[in-house]
């Protein structure tokens, strides 16, 4: 049979998916092994065991100076910034996106403005944010909002405009007011798309969060990896990167689960992301 | 003519340079079942959209019951489209409740608790009639094409419109299902005493269902400028009694050397 027609079984599917991860881990362990043969105190490619020990220390041994469990403090602070920023961005995207998508006059007034704004490279605004908001939480959250909200707004407005016109007209013939159409037709038709755009925006949101934390912060996952970089502490940086990736993955899956749970009608046909 | 419900005077419609319809004149009495046929791109759907106020004529006037037509879609005209006619995010029940909810919950358009329960009771008959009682909790994507269109028709009739507009409603259905739908539609039309305009590609459907059939076609042609002239009503047939002396399809759509015809089955 030709290869395009051969589908892997469930088990094969699972192991094939695991394979590249296993190969990467094995390659790392071999490289790490040989480097440490040369120099047992090599910092660049620490052993898995060393990384585990360091990660355990970060998670469960109170810091000598502050007495805090650093990993959890970092995680909580970073997630709070990310969550607060994305919540604001989502609210903005929803309210402005609905207006742009649904009301032609609002579209004329706001669409070019938002489009222009979305083209500003967000990190270039960071110095301005630090000057205005100081080095505290507000500047970091503002960066996340400024970086993600315009693109999410455009995606939301497009989602509104993609609603078949027939549905809006049908609602009009059923006697709906603009507000009623907004609540009962446009909003529910748009929300699944909003969740998709939120999931896609999380990737840049993490970048802005880590950048802001790297530049000026006293806690956070991004702050920590840039701090320990000074000591070449790969045994902390690498587990932190894996941890951040895991958090991002879990958030993404939770949002997907939420979308399937809340909008079953949107997941009836075909596969989605 | 007594009791003219809709009168169309010298209506034309152009999109930029392209003239789609011109010099359309029509008087339709109430409780007429008016079928509209014509080749693809002859403007029959455009005409229907103007009757719905989805589009406005470039020239001329349309009056309903002696009043100028509203400038946006209103509940006195129901509509069934070929696709996207029902709300994909609502179950069968939800689709049928929506009109009541719009009426009784002015702000949010959503009924709760007791009000919702009594509204649900009110749609029981409708569900029974369109054979969707057992499918009440399903979403449109989980229904067959015929079930979806039955739901769409029932939904369009919720506001008891004087005029029901149908834009190729059965175009995507199997022949067997289609004739079931014809029976349902004829029955509803007789019961509710409304005026129906139905655009169709199927000339047999047009003869079978209508009491009056309109044929849209171009009468003037400029081979060098095919967009210069629009279509108009070329045949206006009363089908009230019998169809024995009705012209054949070939006669209604004379072949022209300068134009290839759209499919007419």
Short mmCIF file of C-alpha atoms in Angstrom, two decimals:
data_model
loop_
_atom_site.label_atom_id
_atom_site.label_comp_id
_atom_site.label_asym_id
_atom_site.label_seq_id
_atom_site.Cartn_x
_atom_site.Cartn_y
_atom_site.Cartn_z
CA UNK A 1 0.00 0.00 0.00
CA UNK A 2 1.24 3.51 -0.71
CA UNK A 3 2.45 5.43 2.29
CA UNK A 4 -0.21 8.13 1.96
CA UNK A 5 -2.90 5.50 2.55
CA UNK A 6 -1.34 3.84 5.56
CA UNK A 7 -2.67 5.16 8.85
CA UNK A 8 -0.90 4.41 12.13
CA UNK A 9 -2.80 2.52 14.81
CA UNK A 10 -3.54 4.28 18.09
CA UNK A 11 -0.51 2.78 19.78
CA UNK A 12 1.82 3.51 16.87
CA UNK A 13 0.41 7.02 16.75
CA UNK A 14 1.34 7.51 20.41
CA UNK A 15 4.84 6.11 20.12
CA UNK A 16 5.56 7.99 16.90
CA UNK A 17 4.57 11.19 18.66
CA UNK A 18 6.88 10.33 21.54
CA UNK A 19 9.81 9.44 19.31
CA UNK A 20 11.22 12.93 18.50
CA UNK A 21 11.05 13.85 22.19
CA UNK A 22 12.89 10.68 23.16
CA UNK A 23 15.54 11.24 20.47
CA UNK A 24 16.11 14.81 21.66
CA UNK A 25 16.41 13.70 25.30
CA UNK A 26 18.78 10.89 24.37
CA UNK A 27 20.95 13.18 22.24
CA UNK A 28 21.13 15.63 25.13
CA UNK A 29 22.06 12.93 27.63
CA UNK A 30 24.81 11.54 25.39
CA UNK A 31 26.27 15.01 24.74
CA UNK A 32 26.03 15.86 28.44
CA UNK A 33 27.72 12.57 29.37
CA UNK A 34 30.74 13.20 27.14
CA UNK A 35 31.15 16.79 28.21
CA UNK A 36 31.17 15.74 31.86
CA UNK A 37 33.71 13.02 31.11
CA UNK A 38 36.07 15.85 30.11
CA UNK A 39 35.08 18.19 32.90
CA UNK A 40 32.95 16.81 35.75
CA UNK A 41 31.85 20.31 36.82
CA UNK A 42 30.66 21.32 33.31
CA UNK A 43 27.92 23.96 33.55
CA UNK A 44 26.72 24.00 29.96
CA UNK A 45 25.02 20.60 29.70
CA UNK A 46 24.21 19.47 33.25
CA UNK A 47 22.97 15.94 33.80
CA UNK A 48 19.26 15.20 34.08
CA UNK A 49 19.84 14.33 37.73
CA UNK A 50 21.48 17.70 38.44
CA UNK A 51 18.64 19.53 36.77
CA UNK A 52 16.13 17.51 38.76
CA UNK A 53 17.93 18.35 41.99
CA UNK A 54 18.06 22.06 41.16
CA UNK A 55 14.41 22.12 40.15
CA UNK A 56 13.50 20.31 43.39
CA UNK A 57 15.48 22.91 45.33
CA UNK A 58 13.67 25.75 43.57
CA UNK A 59 10.30 24.16 44.21
CA UNK A 60 10.52 22.71 47.70
CA UNK A 61 13.51 24.16 49.60
CA UNK A 62 12.96 27.66 51.02
CA UNK A 63 15.38 30.24 49.65
CA UNK A 64 18.19 30.95 52.11
CA UNK A 65 17.80 34.71 51.88
CA UNK A 66 14.04 35.24 51.61
CA UNK A 67 12.69 31.94 52.91
CA UNK A 68 10.39 31.67 49.86
CA UNK A 69 9.78 28.70 47.60
CA UNK A 70 11.08 30.48 44.51
CA UNK A 71 9.48 28.38 41.76
CA UNK A 72 5.97 28.87 43.10
CA UNK A 73 6.46 32.59 43.75
CA UNK A 74 7.79 33.01 40.21
CA UNK A 75 5.01 30.92 38.70
CA UNK A 76 2.24 32.67 40.61
CA UNK A 77 3.55 36.15 39.78
CA UNK A 78 4.07 35.37 36.10
CA UNK A 79 0.70 33.69 35.70
CA UNK A 80 -1.02 36.56 37.46
CA UNK A 81 0.56 39.07 35.05
CA UNK A 82 -0.21 36.90 32.05
CA UNK A 83 -3.76 36.21 33.17
CA UNK A 84 -4.57 39.79 34.05
CA UNK A 85 -3.05 41.07 30.80
CA UNK A 86 -4.87 38.52 28.66
CA UNK A 87 -8.15 39.17 30.48
CA UNK A 88 -7.87 42.88 29.69
CA UNK A 89 -6.83 42.16 26.10
CA UNK A 90 -9.77 39.78 25.64
CA UNK A 91 -12.25 42.26 27.06
CA UNK A 92 -10.89 44.98 24.80
CA UNK A 93 -10.85 42.71 21.75
CA UNK A 94 -14.41 41.58 22.40
CA UNK A 95 -15.96 45.00 22.93
CA UNK A 96 -14.10 46.86 20.20
CA UNK A 97 -14.07 43.88 17.82
CA UNK A 98 -17.83 43.46 18.06
CA UNK A 99 -18.37 47.13 17.30
CA UNK A 100 -15.98 47.13 14.35
CA UNK A 101 -17.43 43.95 12.96
CA UNK A 102 -21.09 44.75 13.44
CA UNK A 103 -21.56 48.50 13.10
CA UNK A 104 -20.32 50.03 9.84
CA UNK A 105 -19.79 53.51 11.31
CA UNK A 106 -17.70 52.08 14.16
CA UNK A 107 -15.73 50.13 11.56
CA UNK A 108 -15.00 53.29 9.59
CA UNK A 109 -13.88 55.11 12.70
CA UNK A 110 -11.85 52.38 14.43
CA UNK A 111 -10.65 49.76 11.97
CA UNK A 112 -7.81 51.79 10.40
CA UNK A 113 -6.73 53.00 13.84
CA UNK A 114 -6.56 49.50 15.34
CA UNK A 115 -4.84 48.20 12.20
CA UNK A 116 -2.15 50.88 12.51
CA UNK A 117 -1.76 50.26 16.22
CA UNK A 118 -1.34 46.53 15.69
CA UNK A 119 1.71 47.21 13.52
CA UNK A 120 3.71 48.94 16.27
CA UNK A 121 6.33 46.44 17.47
CA UNK A 122 5.16 46.14 21.10
CA UNK A 123 8.60 45.84 22.71
CA UNK A 124 9.49 49.28 21.30
CA UNK A 125 6.74 50.66 23.52
CA UNK A 126 8.25 49.06 26.61
CA UNK A 127 10.56 51.97 27.51
CA UNK A 128 7.59 54.33 27.24
CA UNK A 129 5.58 52.05 29.53
CA UNK A 130 8.40 51.92 32.08
CA UNK A 131 8.58 55.72 32.04
CA UNK A 132 4.83 56.16 32.42
CA UNK A 133 3.94 53.29 34.75
CA UNK A 134 7.26 52.82 36.52
CA UNK A 135 8.92 49.47 36.89
CA UNK A 136 6.00 47.79 38.70
CA UNK A 137 3.29 45.42 37.60
CA UNK A 138 1.34 47.92 35.48
CA UNK A 139 4.03 48.29 32.82
CA UNK A 140 4.36 44.52 32.35
CA UNK A 141 0.61 44.01 32.10
CA UNK A 142 0.29 46.98 29.78
CA UNK A 143 2.92 45.48 27.46
CA UNK A 144 0.98 42.22 27.24
CA UNK A 145 -2.25 44.10 26.52
CA UNK A 146 -0.67 46.38 23.92
CA UNK A 147 1.05 43.45 22.30
CA UNK A 148 -1.95 41.19 21.96
CA UNK A 149 -5.15 43.28 22.05
CA UNK A 150 -4.94 44.91 18.59
CA UNK A 151 -4.42 41.60 16.76
CA UNK A 152 -7.13 39.91 18.81
CA UNK A 153 -9.45 42.82 18.08
CA UNK A 154 -8.90 42.45 14.37
CA UNK A 155 -9.46 38.70 14.56
CA UNK A 156 -12.69 39.25 16.50
CA UNK A 157 -13.95 41.89 14.07
CA UNK A 158 -13.20 39.52 11.19
CA UNK A 159 -15.07 36.73 12.99
CA UNK A 160 -18.11 39.01 13.29
CA UNK A 161 -17.93 39.89 9.62
CA UNK A 162 -17.63 36.21 8.73
CA UNK A 163 -21.01 35.44 10.30
CA UNK A 164 -23.27 34.63 7.35
CA UNK A 165 -25.28 37.77 6.55
CA UNK A 166 -28.31 35.51 6.25
CA UNK A 167 -28.30 34.98 10.03
CA UNK A 168 -28.36 38.69 10.78
CA UNK A 169 -31.16 39.27 8.29
CA UNK A 170 -33.09 36.35 9.70
CA UNK A 171 -32.77 37.86 13.18
CA UNK A 172 -34.08 41.19 11.84
CA UNK A 173 -37.12 39.45 10.35
CA UNK A 174 -37.70 37.83 13.76
CA UNK A 175 -37.97 41.30 15.25
CA UNK A 176 -34.60 41.59 16.99
CA UNK A 177 -33.16 44.91 18.12
CA UNK A 178 -29.47 45.65 17.62
CA UNK A 179 -28.74 44.80 21.25
CA UNK A 180 -30.69 41.55 21.03
CA UNK A 181 -28.84 40.56 17.86
CA UNK A 182 -25.60 41.33 19.63
CA UNK A 183 -26.42 39.15 22.64
CA UNK A 184 -28.19 36.28 20.93
CA UNK A 185 -26.56 35.99 17.51
CA UNK A 186 -23.32 37.90 17.11
CA UNK A 187 -21.78 37.21 20.52
CA UNK A 188 -22.40 33.45 20.60
CA UNK A 189 -21.28 33.09 16.98
CA UNK A 190 -18.09 35.04 17.77
CA UNK A 191 -17.03 33.59 21.14
CA UNK A 192 -15.51 30.35 19.81
CA UNK A 193 -13.42 32.41 17.37
CA UNK A 194 -12.40 34.70 20.24
CA UNK A 195 -11.12 31.72 22.21
CA UNK A 196 -9.12 30.59 19.18
CA UNK A 197 -7.57 34.04 18.81
CA UNK A 198 -6.84 34.07 22.56
CA UNK A 199 -5.04 30.75 22.25
CA UNK A 200 -2.99 32.03 19.34
CA UNK A 201 -2.23 35.30 21.16
CA UNK A 202 -0.88 33.45 24.18
CA UNK A 203 2.38 32.70 22.36
CA UNK A 204 3.29 36.39 21.85
CA UNK A 205 1.88 37.17 25.30
CA UNK A 206 4.49 34.87 26.86
CA UNK A 207 7.21 36.61 24.87
CA UNK A 208 6.14 40.03 26.15
CA UNK A 209 5.83 38.74 29.71
CA UNK A 210 9.30 37.15 29.76
CA UNK A 211 10.85 40.22 28.06
CA UNK A 212 9.31 42.63 30.53
CA UNK A 213 10.34 40.45 33.47
CA UNK A 214 13.85 40.08 32.11
CA UNK A 215 14.32 43.82 31.90
CA UNK A 216 12.84 45.03 35.16
CA UNK A 217 11.40 42.78 37.81
CA UNK A 218 12.10 41.14 41.16
CA UNK A 219 10.07 37.96 40.65
CA UNK A 220 8.70 35.91 37.79
CA UNK A 221 9.79 33.07 35.58
CA UNK A 222 11.44 35.40 33.07
CA UNK A 223 13.23 37.33 35.84
CA UNK A 224 14.60 34.08 37.30
CA UNK A 225 16.10 32.64 34.12
CA UNK A 226 17.72 35.95 33.21
CA UNK A 227 19.02 36.30 36.78
CA UNK A 228 20.66 32.88 36.98
CA UNK A 229 22.07 33.33 33.46
CA UNK A 230 24.82 35.34 35.17
CA UNK A 231 26.03 32.16 36.88
CA UNK A 232 25.61 30.03 33.75
CA UNK A 233 23.07 28.05 35.78
CA UNK A 234 21.82 25.86 32.96
CA UNK A 235 20.60 23.39 35.60
CA UNK A 236 17.96 25.97 36.52
CA UNK A 237 17.34 27.61 33.14
CA UNK A 238 16.58 24.41 31.24
CA UNK A 239 13.99 23.05 33.74
CA UNK A 240 12.42 26.53 33.87
CA UNK A 241 12.07 26.56 30.07
CA UNK A 242 10.44 23.13 30.21
CA UNK A 243 8.18 24.34 33.04
CA UNK A 244 7.11 27.45 31.11
CA UNK A 245 6.40 25.32 28.05
CA UNK A 246 4.33 22.95 30.17
CA UNK A 247 2.32 25.85 31.63
CA UNK A 248 1.68 27.26 28.14
CA UNK A 249 0.60 23.83 26.93
CA UNK A 250 -1.80 23.33 29.84
CA UNK A 251 -3.36 26.77 29.37
CA UNK A 252 -3.85 26.08 25.67
CA UNK A 253 -5.51 22.72 26.35
CA UNK A 254 -7.74 24.22 29.04
CA UNK A 255 -8.97 26.86 26.61
CA UNK A 256 -9.63 24.21 23.97
CA UNK A 257 -11.54 22.17 26.52
CA UNK A 258 -13.51 25.26 27.52
CA UNK A 259 -14.43 25.97 23.90
CA UNK A 260 -15.62 22.40 23.30
CA UNK A 261 -17.52 22.39 26.53
CA UNK A 262 -19.19 25.78 26.14
CA UNK A 263 -19.76 25.75 22.37
CA UNK A 264 -20.40 22.13 21.38
CA UNK A 265 -22.17 23.29 18.23
CA UNK A 266 -18.94 24.79 16.92
CA UNK A 267 -17.10 21.47 17.14
CA UNK A 268 -19.59 19.24 15.35
CA UNK A 269 -18.03 19.41 11.93
CA UNK A 270 -14.43 18.59 11.16
CA UNK A 271 -11.37 18.92 13.33
CA UNK A 272 -10.22 22.10 14.91
CA UNK A 273 -6.92 23.26 16.31
CA UNK B 1 -57.54 44.56 -9.55
CA UNK B 2 -58.62 44.53 -5.98
CA UNK B 3 -56.54 43.91 -2.91
CA UNK B 4 -53.11 44.54 -4.38
CA UNK B 5 -50.60 43.81 -1.65
CA UNK B 6 -47.36 44.50 -3.42
CA UNK B 7 -46.86 46.92 -6.24
CA UNK B 8 -43.57 47.33 -8.02
CA UNK B 9 -43.16 50.33 -10.32
CA UNK B 10 -40.40 50.69 -12.86
CA UNK B 11 -37.80 49.17 -10.56
CA UNK B 12 -34.21 48.85 -11.67
CA UNK B 13 -31.09 47.64 -9.93
CA UNK B 14 -27.50 48.27 -10.95
CA UNK B 15 -24.21 47.28 -9.37
CA UNK B 16 -21.79 49.89 -10.61
CA UNK B 17 -21.86 49.68 -14.41
CA UNK B 18 -23.69 46.39 -14.43
CA UNK B 19 -27.43 46.73 -14.86
CA UNK B 20 -29.09 43.65 -13.37
CA UNK B 21 -32.76 44.57 -13.50
CA UNK B 22 -34.65 47.23 -15.38
CA UNK B 23 -38.27 48.32 -15.90
CA UNK B 24 -39.74 45.76 -13.53
CA UNK B 25 -43.45 46.37 -13.04
CA UNK B 26 -45.63 44.09 -11.00
CA UNK B 27 -48.82 43.98 -8.97
CA UNK B 28 -49.37 41.02 -6.69
CA UNK B 29 -52.60 40.39 -4.81
CA UNK B 30 -52.48 39.02 -1.32
CA UNK B 31 -52.50 35.25 -0.84
CA UNK B 32 -50.77 34.70 -4.16
CA UNK B 33 -48.15 31.94 -4.37
CA UNK B 34 -45.77 33.58 -6.77
CA UNK B 35 -42.90 31.53 -8.18
CA UNK B 36 -39.97 33.21 -9.87
CA UNK B 37 -37.77 31.48 -12.42
CA UNK B 38 -35.04 32.55 -14.78
CA UNK B 39 -31.53 31.75 -15.89
CA UNK B 40 -28.61 32.06 -13.49
CA UNK B 41 -27.64 35.68 -12.96
CA UNK B 42 -30.91 37.08 -14.30
CA UNK B 43 -31.58 39.00 -11.12
CA UNK B 44 -34.37 36.91 -9.65
CA UNK B 45 -32.62 36.61 -6.30
CA UNK B 46 -31.79 40.31 -6.45
CA UNK B 47 -35.48 41.00 -6.90
CA UNK B 48 -36.29 38.85 -3.87
CA UNK B 49 -33.66 40.64 -1.79
CA UNK B 50 -35.28 43.96 -2.70
CA UNK B 51 -38.65 42.62 -1.53
CA UNK B 52 -36.88 41.80 1.75
CA UNK B 53 -35.23 45.27 1.91
CA UNK B 54 -31.87 43.51 2.04
CA UNK B 55 -31.08 45.63 -0.99
CA UNK B 56 -32.61 48.81 -2.28
CA UNK B 57 -33.66 49.45 -5.87
CA UNK B 58 -31.47 51.84 -7.84
CA UNK B 59 -34.62 53.31 -9.39
CA UNK B 60 -38.38 52.92 -9.12
CA UNK B 61 -40.56 52.15 -6.12
CA UNK B 62 -41.85 49.15 -4.24
CA UNK B 63 -44.96 49.48 -2.13
CA UNK B 64 -46.44 47.02 0.30
CA UNK B 65 -50.09 47.61 1.17
CA UNK B 66 -49.80 51.09 -0.35
CA UNK B 67 -46.93 52.02 1.97
CA UNK B 68 -43.39 52.46 0.67
CA UNK B 69 -41.37 49.39 1.57
CA UNK B 70 -39.38 49.61 4.83
CA UNK B 71 -35.72 50.40 4.32
CA UNK B 72 -34.54 47.41 6.35
CA UNK B 73 -35.78 43.87 6.94
CA UNK B 74 -38.82 43.77 9.25
CA UNK B 75 -40.93 41.00 10.84
CA UNK B 76 -43.78 41.45 8.34
CA UNK B 77 -41.68 39.61 5.75
CA UNK B 78 -40.32 36.15 6.60
CA UNK B 79 -37.37 34.68 4.76
CA UNK B 80 -35.97 31.23 4.08
CA UNK B 81 -32.56 31.05 2.42
CA UNK B 82 -31.03 28.06 0.73
CA UNK B 83 -28.25 27.92 3.35
CA UNK B 84 -27.52 29.53 6.72
CA UNK B 85 -31.21 29.99 7.37
CA UNK B 86 -31.19 28.70 10.94
CA UNK B 87 -28.91 29.64 13.80
CA UNK B 88 -26.11 27.09 14.06
CA UNK B 89 -25.42 27.93 17.71
CA UNK B 90 -28.96 27.17 18.85
CA UNK B 91 -30.76 23.85 19.15
CA UNK B 92 -34.00 23.20 17.31
CA UNK B 93 -35.86 24.43 20.40
CA UNK B 94 -33.63 27.46 20.72
CA UNK B 95 -34.22 28.41 17.10
CA UNK B 96 -37.97 28.27 17.57
CA UNK B 97 -37.91 30.13 20.90
CA UNK B 98 -35.85 33.00 19.58
CA UNK B 99 -38.68 35.09 18.13
CA UNK B 100 -40.64 34.90 21.40
CA UNK B 101 -37.53 35.74 23.39
CA UNK B 102 -36.89 38.80 21.23
CA UNK B 103 -40.43 39.91 21.86
CA UNK B 104 -40.56 39.41 25.63
CA UNK B 105 -36.99 40.15 26.72
CA UNK B 106 -36.31 43.52 25.10
CA UNK B 107 -32.85 43.96 26.58
CA UNK B 108 -31.11 40.60 26.47
CA UNK B 109 -33.39 38.59 24.20
CA UNK B 110 -33.22 35.68 26.63
CA UNK B 111 -36.05 34.18 28.66
CA UNK B 112 -35.45 32.37 31.94
CA UNK B 113 -37.38 30.04 34.24
CA UNK B 114 -41.16 30.17 34.03
CA UNK B 115 -41.34 32.47 31.02
CA UNK B 116 -39.05 30.13 29.12
CA UNK B 117 -41.05 27.08 30.13
CA UNK B 118 -44.29 28.57 28.88
CA UNK B 119 -42.63 29.67 25.65
CA UNK B 120 -41.38 26.10 25.23
CA UNK B 121 -44.91 24.84 25.63
CA UNK B 122 -46.07 27.20 22.94
CA UNK B 123 -43.73 25.75 20.32
CA UNK B 124 -44.81 22.15 21.02
CA UNK B 125 -47.37 22.15 18.20
CA UNK B 126 -44.89 23.55 15.73
CA UNK B 127 -42.30 20.93 16.65
CA UNK B 128 -44.91 18.22 16.14
CA UNK B 129 -46.03 19.63 12.82
CA UNK B 130 -42.55 19.78 11.30
CA UNK B 131 -41.67 16.36 12.73
CA UNK B 132 -38.80 17.57 14.88
CA UNK B 133 -40.16 16.70 18.34
CA UNK B 134 -37.57 14.00 18.91
CA UNK B 135 -34.77 16.18 17.53
CA UNK B 136 -35.57 19.19 19.70
CA UNK B 137 -32.25 19.17 21.56
CA UNK B 138 -30.11 18.82 18.43
CA UNK B 139 -28.08 21.49 16.73
CA UNK B 140 -28.69 22.27 13.04
CA UNK B 141 -25.40 20.61 12.04
CA UNK B 142 -26.84 17.37 13.42
CA UNK B 143 -29.97 17.58 11.23
CA UNK B 144 -30.46 16.45 7.65
CA UNK B 145 -30.91 19.07 4.92
CA UNK B 146 -34.67 18.50 4.82
CA UNK B 147 -35.01 18.82 8.60
CA UNK B 148 -33.00 22.03 8.55
CA UNK B 149 -35.25 23.58 5.92
CA UNK B 150 -38.40 22.48 7.75
CA UNK B 151 -37.00 24.21 10.81
CA UNK B 152 -36.12 27.28 8.73
CA UNK B 153 -39.66 27.52 7.34
CA UNK B 154 -41.23 27.08 10.78
CA UNK B 155 -38.91 29.73 12.17
CA UNK B 156 -39.72 32.15 9.37
CA UNK B 157 -43.43 31.78 10.13
CA UNK B 158 -43.14 32.48 13.87
CA UNK B 159 -43.86 36.18 13.49
CA UNK B 160 -46.86 35.37 11.25
CA UNK B 161 -45.53 37.43 8.33
CA UNK B 162 -47.91 38.63 5.61
CA UNK B 163 -45.26 37.83 3.06
CA UNK B 164 -42.97 34.81 2.99
CA UNK B 165 -39.89 35.01 0.79
CA UNK B 166 -38.08 31.84 -0.24
CA UNK B 167 -34.73 31.94 -2.02
CA UNK B 168 -34.21 28.54 -3.64
CA UNK B 169 -35.19 26.89 -0.37
CA UNK B 170 -35.12 23.33 -1.67
CA UNK B 171 -32.20 23.65 -4.08
CA UNK B 172 -29.92 21.47 -2.00
CA UNK B 173 -32.43 18.72 -1.20
CA UNK B 174 -32.98 15.25 -2.66
CA UNK B 175 -35.98 14.89 -5.01
CA UNK B 176 -37.96 12.73 -2.57
CA UNK B 177 -37.48 15.11 0.33
CA UNK B 178 -38.24 17.99 -1.98
CA UNK B 179 -41.73 16.76 -2.79
CA UNK B 180 -42.44 16.30 0.95
CA UNK B 181 -41.37 19.90 1.42
CA UNK B 182 -43.69 20.98 -1.42
CA UNK B 183 -46.63 19.39 0.35
CA UNK B 184 -45.70 21.05 3.65
CA UNK B 185 -45.33 24.45 2.01
CA UNK B 186 -48.63 24.22 0.09
CA UNK B 187 -50.40 23.20 3.29
CA UNK B 188 -48.91 26.08 5.27
CA UNK B 189 -49.75 28.54 2.54
CA UNK B 190 -53.40 27.43 2.50
CA UNK B 191 -53.68 27.47 6.29
CA UNK B 192 -52.01 30.78 6.95
CA UNK B 193 -53.27 32.78 3.99
CA UNK B 194 -50.02 34.57 3.28
CA UNK B 195 -48.39 35.76 0.11
CA UNK B 196 -45.39 33.74 -0.98
CA UNK B 197 -42.57 34.66 -3.33
CA UNK B 198 -40.35 31.74 -4.15
CA UNK B 199 -37.26 31.87 -6.33
CA UNK B 200 -36.37 28.52 -7.84
CA UNK B 201 -34.14 26.96 -10.45
CA UNK B 202 -36.62 24.16 -10.95
CA UNK B 203 -39.29 25.08 -13.47
CA UNK B 204 -41.40 22.02 -12.61
CA UNK B 205 -41.39 23.13 -8.99
CA UNK B 206 -42.47 26.58 -10.13
CA UNK B 207 -45.43 25.17 -12.10
CA UNK B 208 -46.39 22.72 -9.37
CA UNK B 209 -46.44 25.13 -6.45
CA UNK B 210 -47.29 28.53 -7.81
CA UNK B 211 -50.57 30.25 -8.53
CA UNK B 212 -48.60 32.71 -10.54
CA UNK B 213 -45.24 32.37 -12.22
CA UNK B 214 -42.86 35.15 -13.16
CA UNK B 215 -40.04 34.61 -15.64
CA UNK B 216 -37.07 36.95 -15.51
CA UNK B 217 -34.97 37.37 -18.62
CA UNK B 218 -33.21 39.98 -20.68
CA UNK B 219 -35.18 41.38 -23.58
CA UNK B 220 -32.57 43.73 -24.98
CA UNK B 221 -29.03 42.71 -25.78
CA UNK B 222 -25.96 44.56 -26.83
CA UNK B 223 -23.37 41.96 -27.84
CA UNK B 224 -20.59 44.51 -27.38
CA UNK B 225 -21.71 45.54 -23.94
CA UNK B 226 -23.41 42.61 -22.26
CA UNK B 227 -23.92 44.55 -19.02
CA UNK B 228 -25.70 47.50 -20.61
CA UNK B 229 -29.19 46.05 -20.31
CA UNK B 230 -30.82 44.32 -17.37
CA UNK B 231 -33.40 41.60 -17.09
CA UNK B 232 -37.08 42.20 -16.58
CA UNK B 233 -40.25 40.14 -16.27
CA UNK B 234 -40.75 38.51 -19.66
CA UNK B 235 -43.60 36.14 -18.78
CA UNK B 236 -46.25 36.51 -16.15
CA UNK B 237 -48.43 33.44 -16.03
CA UNK B 238 -51.51 32.76 -13.98
CA UNK B 239 -51.45 29.13 -12.85
CA UNK B 240 -54.58 29.24 -10.77
CA UNK B 241 -56.68 26.64 -12.50
CA UNK B 242 -54.87 24.32 -14.82
CA UNK B 243 -51.54 24.30 -16.52
CA UNK B 244 -52.65 22.69 -19.76
CA UNK B 245 -52.03 25.69 -21.96
CA UNK B 246 -48.84 26.72 -20.22
CA UNK B 247 -45.93 27.32 -22.54
CA UNK B 248 -43.04 24.88 -22.63
CA UNK B 249 -39.72 25.74 -21.08
CA UNK B 250 -38.19 26.22 -24.54
CA UNK B 251 -40.78 28.83 -25.30
CA UNK B 252 -40.20 30.69 -22.04
CA UNK B 253 -36.47 30.85 -22.59
CA UNK B 254 -35.89 31.28 -26.32
CA UNK B 255 -32.36 30.28 -27.26
CA UNK B 256 -30.16 33.14 -28.29
CA UNK B 257 -26.95 32.82 -30.26
CA UNK B 258 -25.13 35.44 -28.22
CA UNK B 259 -25.74 34.00 -24.78
CA UNK B 260 -25.27 30.65 -23.14
CA UNK B 261 -28.01 29.70 -20.79
CA UNK B 262 -27.76 28.75 -17.19
CA UNK B 263 -29.06 25.31 -16.29
CA UNK B 264 -32.81 24.97 -16.18
CA UNK B 265 -34.03 21.59 -15.12
#
